[in-house]
Short mmCIF file of C-alpha atoms in Angstrom, two decimals:
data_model
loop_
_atom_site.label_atom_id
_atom_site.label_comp_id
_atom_site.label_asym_id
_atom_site.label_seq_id
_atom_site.Cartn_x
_atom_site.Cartn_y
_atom_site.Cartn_z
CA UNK A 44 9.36 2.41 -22.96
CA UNK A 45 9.36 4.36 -19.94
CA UNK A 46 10.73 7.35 -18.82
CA UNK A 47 12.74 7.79 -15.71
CA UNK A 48 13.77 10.50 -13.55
CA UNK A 49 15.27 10.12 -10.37
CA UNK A 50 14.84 12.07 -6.96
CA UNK A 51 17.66 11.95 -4.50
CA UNK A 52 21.52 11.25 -5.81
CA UNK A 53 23.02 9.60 -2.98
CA UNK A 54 24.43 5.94 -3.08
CA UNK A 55 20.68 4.31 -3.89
CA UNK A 56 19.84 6.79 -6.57
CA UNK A 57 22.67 6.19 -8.08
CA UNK A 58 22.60 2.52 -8.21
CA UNK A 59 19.23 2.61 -9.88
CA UNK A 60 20.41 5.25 -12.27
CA UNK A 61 23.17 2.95 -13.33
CA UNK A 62 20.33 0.25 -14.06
CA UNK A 63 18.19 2.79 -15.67
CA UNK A 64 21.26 4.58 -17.96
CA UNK A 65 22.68 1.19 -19.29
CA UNK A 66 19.28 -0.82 -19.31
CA UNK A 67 20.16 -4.55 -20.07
CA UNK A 68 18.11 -7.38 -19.59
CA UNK A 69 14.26 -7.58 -18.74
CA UNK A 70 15.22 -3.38 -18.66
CA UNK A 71 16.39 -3.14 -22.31
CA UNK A 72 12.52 -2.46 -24.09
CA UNK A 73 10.85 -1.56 -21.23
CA UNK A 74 12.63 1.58 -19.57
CA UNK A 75 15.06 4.40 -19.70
CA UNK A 76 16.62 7.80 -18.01
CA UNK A 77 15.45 11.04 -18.52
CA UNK A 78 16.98 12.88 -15.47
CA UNK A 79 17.89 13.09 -11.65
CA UNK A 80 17.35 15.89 -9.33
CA UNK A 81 18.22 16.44 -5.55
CA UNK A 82 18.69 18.63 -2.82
CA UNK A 83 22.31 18.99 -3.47
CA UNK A 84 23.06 20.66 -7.34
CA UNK A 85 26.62 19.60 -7.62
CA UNK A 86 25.95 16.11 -6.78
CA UNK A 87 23.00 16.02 -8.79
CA UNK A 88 25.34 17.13 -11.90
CA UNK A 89 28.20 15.01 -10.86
CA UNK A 90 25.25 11.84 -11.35
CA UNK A 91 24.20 13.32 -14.14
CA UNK A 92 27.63 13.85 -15.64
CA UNK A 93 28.49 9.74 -14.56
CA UNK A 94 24.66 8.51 -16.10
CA UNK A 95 24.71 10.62 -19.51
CA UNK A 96 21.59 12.19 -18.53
CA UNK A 97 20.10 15.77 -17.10
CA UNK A 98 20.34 17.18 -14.01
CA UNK A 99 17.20 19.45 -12.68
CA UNK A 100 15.75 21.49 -9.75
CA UNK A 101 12.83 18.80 -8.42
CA UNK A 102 10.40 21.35 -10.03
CA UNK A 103 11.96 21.14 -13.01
CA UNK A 104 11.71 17.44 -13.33
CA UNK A 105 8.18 16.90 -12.16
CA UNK A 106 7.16 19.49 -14.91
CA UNK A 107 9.00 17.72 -17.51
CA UNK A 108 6.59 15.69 -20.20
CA UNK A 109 8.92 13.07 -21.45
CA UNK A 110 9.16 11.92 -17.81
CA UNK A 111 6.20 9.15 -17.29
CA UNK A 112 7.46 8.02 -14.05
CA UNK A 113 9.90 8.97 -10.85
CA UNK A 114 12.21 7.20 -8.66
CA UNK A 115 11.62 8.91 -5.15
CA UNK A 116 15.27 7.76 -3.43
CA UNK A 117 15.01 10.76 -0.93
CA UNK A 118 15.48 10.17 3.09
CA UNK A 119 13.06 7.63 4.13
CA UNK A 120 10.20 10.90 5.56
CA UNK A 121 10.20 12.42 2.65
CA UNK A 122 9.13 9.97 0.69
CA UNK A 123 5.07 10.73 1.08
CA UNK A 124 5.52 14.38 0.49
CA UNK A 125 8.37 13.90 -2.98
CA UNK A 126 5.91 10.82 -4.34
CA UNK A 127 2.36 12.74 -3.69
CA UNK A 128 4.13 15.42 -5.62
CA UNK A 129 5.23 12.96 -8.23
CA UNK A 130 1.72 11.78 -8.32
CA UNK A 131 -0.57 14.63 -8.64
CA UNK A 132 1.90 15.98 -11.62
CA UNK A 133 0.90 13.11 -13.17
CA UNK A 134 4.26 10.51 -12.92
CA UNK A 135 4.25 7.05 -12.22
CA UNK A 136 6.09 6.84 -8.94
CA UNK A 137 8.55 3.90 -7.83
CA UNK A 138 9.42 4.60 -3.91
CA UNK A 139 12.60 3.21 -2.11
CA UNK A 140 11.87 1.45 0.94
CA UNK A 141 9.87 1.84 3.20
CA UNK A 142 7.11 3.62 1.71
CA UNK A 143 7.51 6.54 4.30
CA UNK A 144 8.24 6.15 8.07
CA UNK A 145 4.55 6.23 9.37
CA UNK A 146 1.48 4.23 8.72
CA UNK A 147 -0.28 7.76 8.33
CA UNK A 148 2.23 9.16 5.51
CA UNK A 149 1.70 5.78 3.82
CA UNK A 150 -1.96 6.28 3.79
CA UNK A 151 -1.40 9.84 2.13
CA UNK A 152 0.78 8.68 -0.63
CA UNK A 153 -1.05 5.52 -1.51
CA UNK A 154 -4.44 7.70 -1.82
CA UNK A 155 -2.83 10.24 -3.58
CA UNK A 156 -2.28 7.08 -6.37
CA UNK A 157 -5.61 6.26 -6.25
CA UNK A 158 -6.83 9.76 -6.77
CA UNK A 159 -4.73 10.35 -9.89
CA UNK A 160 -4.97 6.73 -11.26
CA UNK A 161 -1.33 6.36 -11.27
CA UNK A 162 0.50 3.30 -10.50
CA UNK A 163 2.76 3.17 -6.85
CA UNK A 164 5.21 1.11 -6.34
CA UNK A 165 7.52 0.11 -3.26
CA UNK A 166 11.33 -1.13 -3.58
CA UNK A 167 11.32 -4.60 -1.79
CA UNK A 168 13.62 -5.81 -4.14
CA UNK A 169 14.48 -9.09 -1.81
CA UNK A 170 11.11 -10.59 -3.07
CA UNK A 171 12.76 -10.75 -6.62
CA UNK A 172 15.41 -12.86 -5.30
CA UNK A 173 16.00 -15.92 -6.79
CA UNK A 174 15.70 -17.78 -3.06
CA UNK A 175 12.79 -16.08 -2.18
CA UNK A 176 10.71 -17.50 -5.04
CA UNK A 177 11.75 -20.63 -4.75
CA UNK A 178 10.63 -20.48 -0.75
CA UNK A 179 7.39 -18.76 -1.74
CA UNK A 180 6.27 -21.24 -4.14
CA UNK A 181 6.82 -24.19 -1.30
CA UNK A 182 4.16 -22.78 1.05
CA UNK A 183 2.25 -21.71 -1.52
CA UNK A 184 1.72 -25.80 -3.16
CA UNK A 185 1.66 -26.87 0.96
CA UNK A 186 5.09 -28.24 0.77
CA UNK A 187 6.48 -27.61 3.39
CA UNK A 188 2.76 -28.34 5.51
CA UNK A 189 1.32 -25.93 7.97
CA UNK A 190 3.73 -23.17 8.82
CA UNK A 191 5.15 -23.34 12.72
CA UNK A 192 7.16 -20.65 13.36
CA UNK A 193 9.28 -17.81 11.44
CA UNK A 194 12.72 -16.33 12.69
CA UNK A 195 13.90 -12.66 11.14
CA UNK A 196 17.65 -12.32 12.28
CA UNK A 197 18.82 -8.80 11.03
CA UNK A 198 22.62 -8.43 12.99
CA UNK A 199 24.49 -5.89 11.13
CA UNK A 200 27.08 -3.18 12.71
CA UNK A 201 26.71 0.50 11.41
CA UNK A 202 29.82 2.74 13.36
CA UNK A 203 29.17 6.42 14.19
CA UNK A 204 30.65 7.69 10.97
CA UNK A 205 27.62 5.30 9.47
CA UNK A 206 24.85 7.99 11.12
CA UNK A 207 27.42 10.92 10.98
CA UNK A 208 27.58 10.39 6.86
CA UNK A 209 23.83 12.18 6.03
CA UNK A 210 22.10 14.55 8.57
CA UNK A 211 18.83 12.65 8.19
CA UNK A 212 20.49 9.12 9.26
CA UNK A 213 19.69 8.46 13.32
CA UNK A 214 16.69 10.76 13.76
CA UNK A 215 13.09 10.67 14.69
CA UNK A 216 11.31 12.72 11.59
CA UNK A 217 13.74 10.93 8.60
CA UNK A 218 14.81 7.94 9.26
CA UNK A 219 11.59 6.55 11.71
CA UNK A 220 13.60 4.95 13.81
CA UNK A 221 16.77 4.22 12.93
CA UNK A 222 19.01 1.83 10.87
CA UNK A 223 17.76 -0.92 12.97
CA UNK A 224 14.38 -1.52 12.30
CA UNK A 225 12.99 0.67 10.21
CA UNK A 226 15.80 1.64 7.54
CA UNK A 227 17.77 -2.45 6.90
CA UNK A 228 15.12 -4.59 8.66
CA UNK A 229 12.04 -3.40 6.96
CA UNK A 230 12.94 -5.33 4.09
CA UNK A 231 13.03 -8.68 5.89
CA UNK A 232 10.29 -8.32 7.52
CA UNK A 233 8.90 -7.76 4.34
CA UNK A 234 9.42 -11.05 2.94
CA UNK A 235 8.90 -12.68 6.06
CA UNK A 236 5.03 -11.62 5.27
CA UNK A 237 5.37 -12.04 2.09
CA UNK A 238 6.03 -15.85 2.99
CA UNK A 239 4.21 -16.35 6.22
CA UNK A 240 1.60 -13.95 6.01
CA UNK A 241 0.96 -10.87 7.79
CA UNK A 242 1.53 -10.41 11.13
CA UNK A 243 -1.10 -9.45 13.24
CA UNK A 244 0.35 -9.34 16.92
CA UNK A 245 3.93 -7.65 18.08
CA UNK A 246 5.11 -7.60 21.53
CA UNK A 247 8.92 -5.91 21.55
CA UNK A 248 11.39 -4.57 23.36
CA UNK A 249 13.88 -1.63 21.98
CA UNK A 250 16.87 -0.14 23.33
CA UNK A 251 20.28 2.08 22.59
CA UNK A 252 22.99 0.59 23.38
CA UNK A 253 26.21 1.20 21.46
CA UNK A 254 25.59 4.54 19.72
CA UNK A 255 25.62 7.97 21.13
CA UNK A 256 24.03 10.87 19.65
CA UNK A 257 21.37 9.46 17.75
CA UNK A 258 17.47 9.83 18.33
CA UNK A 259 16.89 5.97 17.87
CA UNK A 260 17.08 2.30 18.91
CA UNK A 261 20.07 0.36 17.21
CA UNK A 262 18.45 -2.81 19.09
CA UNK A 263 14.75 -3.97 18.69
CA UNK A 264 13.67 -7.89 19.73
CA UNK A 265 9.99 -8.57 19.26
CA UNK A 266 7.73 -12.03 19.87
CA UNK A 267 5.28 -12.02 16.44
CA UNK A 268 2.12 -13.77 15.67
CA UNK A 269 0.79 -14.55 12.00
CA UNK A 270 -2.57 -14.15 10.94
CA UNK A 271 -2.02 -18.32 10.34
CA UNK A 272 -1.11 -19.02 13.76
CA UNK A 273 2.14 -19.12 13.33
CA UNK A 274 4.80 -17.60 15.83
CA UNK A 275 7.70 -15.48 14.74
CA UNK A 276 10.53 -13.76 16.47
CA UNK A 277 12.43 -10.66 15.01
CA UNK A 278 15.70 -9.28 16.65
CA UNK A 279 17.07 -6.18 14.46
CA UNK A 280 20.38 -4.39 15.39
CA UNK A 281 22.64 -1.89 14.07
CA UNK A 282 25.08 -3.17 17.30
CA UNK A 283 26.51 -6.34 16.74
CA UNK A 284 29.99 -6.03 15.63
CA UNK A 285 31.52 -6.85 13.22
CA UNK A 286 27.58 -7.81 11.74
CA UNK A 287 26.42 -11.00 10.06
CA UNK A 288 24.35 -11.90 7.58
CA UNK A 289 20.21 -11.02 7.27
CA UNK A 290 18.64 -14.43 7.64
CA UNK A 291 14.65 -15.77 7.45
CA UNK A 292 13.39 -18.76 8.34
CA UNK A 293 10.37 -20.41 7.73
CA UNK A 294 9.34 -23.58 9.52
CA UNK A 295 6.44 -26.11 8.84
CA UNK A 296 5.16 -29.25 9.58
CA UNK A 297 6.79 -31.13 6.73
CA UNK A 298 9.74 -28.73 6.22
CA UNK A 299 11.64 -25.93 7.04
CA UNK A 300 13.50 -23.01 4.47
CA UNK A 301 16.20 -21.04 5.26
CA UNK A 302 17.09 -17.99 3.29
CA UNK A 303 20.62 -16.15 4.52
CA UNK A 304 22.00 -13.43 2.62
CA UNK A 305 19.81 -13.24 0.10
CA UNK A 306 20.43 -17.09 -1.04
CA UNK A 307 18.82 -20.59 -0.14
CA UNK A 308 21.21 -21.58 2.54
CA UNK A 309 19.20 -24.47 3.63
CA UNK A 310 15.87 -26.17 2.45
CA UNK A 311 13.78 -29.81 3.70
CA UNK A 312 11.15 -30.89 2.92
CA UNK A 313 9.84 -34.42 3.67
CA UNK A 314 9.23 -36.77 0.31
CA UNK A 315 5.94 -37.80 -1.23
CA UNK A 316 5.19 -40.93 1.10
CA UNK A 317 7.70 -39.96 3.74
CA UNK A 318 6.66 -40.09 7.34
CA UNK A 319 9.19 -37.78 9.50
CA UNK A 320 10.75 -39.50 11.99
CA UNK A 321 10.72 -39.34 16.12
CA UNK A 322 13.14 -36.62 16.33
CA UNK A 323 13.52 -35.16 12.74
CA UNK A 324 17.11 -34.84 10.84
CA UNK A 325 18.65 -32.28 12.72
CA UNK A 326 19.50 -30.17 9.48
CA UNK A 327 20.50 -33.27 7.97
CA UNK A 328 19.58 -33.49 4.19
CA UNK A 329 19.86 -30.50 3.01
CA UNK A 330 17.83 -29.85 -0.86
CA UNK A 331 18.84 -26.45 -1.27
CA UNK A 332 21.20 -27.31 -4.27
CA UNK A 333 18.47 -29.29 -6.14
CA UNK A 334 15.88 -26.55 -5.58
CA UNK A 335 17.74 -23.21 -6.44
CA UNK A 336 21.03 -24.23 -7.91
CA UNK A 337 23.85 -22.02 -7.46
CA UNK A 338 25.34 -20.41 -10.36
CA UNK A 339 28.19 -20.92 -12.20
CA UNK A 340 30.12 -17.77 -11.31
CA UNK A 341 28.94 -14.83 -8.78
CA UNK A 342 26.42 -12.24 -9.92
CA UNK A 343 27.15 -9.14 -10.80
CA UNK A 344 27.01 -6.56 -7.95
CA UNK A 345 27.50 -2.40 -8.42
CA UNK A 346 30.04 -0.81 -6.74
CA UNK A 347 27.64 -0.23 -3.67
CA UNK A 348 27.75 -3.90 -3.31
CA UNK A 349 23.86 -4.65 -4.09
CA UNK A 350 23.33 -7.38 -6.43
CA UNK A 351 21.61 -5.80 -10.00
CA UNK A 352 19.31 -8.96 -10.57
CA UNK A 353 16.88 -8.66 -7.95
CA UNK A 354 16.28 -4.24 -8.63
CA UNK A 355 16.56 -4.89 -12.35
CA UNK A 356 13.57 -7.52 -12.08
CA UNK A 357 11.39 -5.36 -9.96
CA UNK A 358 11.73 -2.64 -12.17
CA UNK A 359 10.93 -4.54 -15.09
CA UNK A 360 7.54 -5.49 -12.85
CA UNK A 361 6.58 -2.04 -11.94
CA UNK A 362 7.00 -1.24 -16.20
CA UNK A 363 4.88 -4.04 -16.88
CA UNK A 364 2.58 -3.16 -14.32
CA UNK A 365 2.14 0.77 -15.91
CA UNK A 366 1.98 -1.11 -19.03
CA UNK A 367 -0.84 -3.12 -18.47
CA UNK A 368 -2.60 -1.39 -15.66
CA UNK A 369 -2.18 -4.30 -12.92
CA UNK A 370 -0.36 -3.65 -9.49
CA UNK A 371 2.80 -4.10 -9.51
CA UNK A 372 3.92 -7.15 -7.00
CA UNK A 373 5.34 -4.66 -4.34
CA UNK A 374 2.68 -2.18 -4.49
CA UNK A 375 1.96 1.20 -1.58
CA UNK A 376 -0.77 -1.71 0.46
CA UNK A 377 2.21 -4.06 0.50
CA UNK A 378 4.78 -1.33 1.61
CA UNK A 379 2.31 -0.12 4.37
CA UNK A 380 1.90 -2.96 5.69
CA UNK A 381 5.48 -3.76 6.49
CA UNK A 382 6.05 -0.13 7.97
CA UNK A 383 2.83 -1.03 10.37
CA UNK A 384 4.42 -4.26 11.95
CA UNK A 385 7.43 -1.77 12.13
CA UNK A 386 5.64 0.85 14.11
CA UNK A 387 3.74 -1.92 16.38
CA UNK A 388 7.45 -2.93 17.72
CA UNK A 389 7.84 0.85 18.35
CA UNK A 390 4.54 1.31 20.18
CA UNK A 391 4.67 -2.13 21.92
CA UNK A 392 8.33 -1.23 23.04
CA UNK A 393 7.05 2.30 24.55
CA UNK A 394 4.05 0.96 26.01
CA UNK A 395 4.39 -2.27 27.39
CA UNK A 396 1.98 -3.48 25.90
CA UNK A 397 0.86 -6.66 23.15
CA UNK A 398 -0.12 -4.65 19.98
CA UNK A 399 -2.69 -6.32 17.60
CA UNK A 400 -2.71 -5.76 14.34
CA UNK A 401 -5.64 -6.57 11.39
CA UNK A 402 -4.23 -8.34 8.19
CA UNK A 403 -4.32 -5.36 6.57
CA UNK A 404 -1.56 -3.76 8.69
CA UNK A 405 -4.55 -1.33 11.13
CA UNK A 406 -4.07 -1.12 14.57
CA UNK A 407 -6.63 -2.87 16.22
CA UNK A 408 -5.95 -2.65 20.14
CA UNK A 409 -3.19 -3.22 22.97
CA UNK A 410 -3.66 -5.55 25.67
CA UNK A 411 -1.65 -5.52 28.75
CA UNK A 412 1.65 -7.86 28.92
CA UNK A 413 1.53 -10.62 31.40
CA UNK A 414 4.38 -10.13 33.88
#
């Protein structure tokens, strides 16, 4: 059984407190709450008071010896400084995405880990979903042949009261770059390495368009290259009214997987003995149904609207993985890397430039752009 406390109390430290305070499922033998803590005290007691659990100064907690590991669900820069402090008290520490909002932070937190010999994990909780294993598993056994091409479409609206609703929301130092790319998209183009590989070239454009009195883009396009070969395009926005659904798609040779809002929307693959034809199906034939089948009635969501499956199951991994001593599946590496493509769309935006990348997420060179 672990022990849980949380850092931060706004709407994503709640939602894994109510996991954590009514543990069901994979969650019901493996973890539990202890307490929360954040910079505000009477919204840290008001969580407290809803969870059935304490509420602390951040000292407090980290001093606390029935607490084995922390939740750090603080603004997205404070998350090297809260979880090295987690770390060198001697918690297990579980960080909300992304890891921090530099490669450089990253690199401080996951060596504080190895220092100490504690376990750090990263929320990605997308890879959990249901859709996303079933697509992994098809590239993994060659199903769908070499892989082609990957599109990450991320077109979601956030208005002005969106940024105006936490001071850290829109600027430079806490949110790394904005609800575009760094703060919603960082989680697709999670999984888009997670099923194509890491990407090792980024050449991007960014731009403000439809907010005012931010720090940040709310658009960001980039043209991607895999490690693989294959080609990729990302397009991230906070600015398309009234927003759509997050979508990846991952093309091969023999088929082609589609995963929109979180579910299989669309999956082909050709059949054992089946040569494609001339000009393909045009989305005909569609095995989605017969690969993930939908379920009976609609998951259960919390009131934030996040679906509990997919947060449940990666906390039940990063238990198992303090339990046994293995890496958890989303582990600081895996979060690092996903802020680095990040920050090469940033620096290929502001320079101009192509920015290369090793597989390990390192910045390896720019080149110039063709015109």
């Amino acid at each position: 059984m672990l022990r849980f406390g949380i850092l931060g109390c706004g709407s994503i430290g709640g939602f894994l407190g109510r996991l954590l305070a009514r543990p069901d499922g994979p969650l019901r033998e493996r973890a539990r709450l202890v307490a929360v803590a954040g910079r505000d005290p009477v919204r840290a007691h008001r969580l407290a008071a809803e969870l059935g659990c304490e509420a602390l100064a951040v000292p407090e907690l980290l001093a606390r010896t029935d607490i084995d590991a922390v939740a750090v669900c603080t603004p997205s820069g404070t998350h090297a400084e809260l979880g090295t402090a987690a770390l060198r008290a001697g918690k297990h520490v579980l960080v909300e995405k992304p890891v921090d909002v530099t490669p450089e932070a990253a690199d401080r937190l996951i060596a504080a880990a190895r220092h100490t010999g504690r376990t750090l994990g990263v929320i990605s909780q997308h890879r959990f979903d249901p859709a996303a294993e079933v697509a992994r598993a098809a590239i993994e056994d060659g199903t769908l042949g070499r892989i082609t091409s990957v599109l990450i479409e991320v077109p979601l609206w956030r208005a002005r009261s969106y940024y105006a609703s936490g001071q850290w929301r829109g600027t430079r130092a806490l949110d790394g770059g904005g609800g575009a790319l760094m703060n919603q998209a960082v989680h697709a183009v999670d999984l888009a390495q997670w099923l194509a590989g890491p990407v090792v070239e980024a050449a991007a454009h960014t731009g403000l368009l439809a907010h005012d009195g931010i720090e940040v883009e709310d658009v960001a396009t980039a043209s991607l290259k895999f490690a693989d070969g294959a080609l990729g395009a990302l397009l991230a926005t906070t600015a398309a009214y009234p927003g759509r659904t997050t979508r990846v798609a991952v093309n091969g040779e023999r088929g082609s997987v589609v995963i929109d809002n979180d579910e299989l929307a669309y999956f082909h693959t050709a059949r054992e003995g089946e040569r494609p034809t001339a000009y393909g199906a045009y989305g005909d034939g569609n095995q989605a149904a017969d690969r993930c089948p939908p379920p009976r009635k609609p998951p259960p969501r919390d009131r934030i609207g996040l679906l509990h499956q997919p947060h449940r199951d990666q906390l039940a991994d990063f238990c198992d993985a303090v339990r046994t001593g293995r890496p958890p599946l989303v582990d600081g590496a895996a979060g690092r890397r996903a802020v680095a493509v990040v920050h090469a769309v940033y620096t290929s935006a502001r320079t101009g430039r192509t920015v290369r990348l090793d597989e390990s997420g390192n910045l390896t060179q720019e080149k110039g752009r063709t015109p």
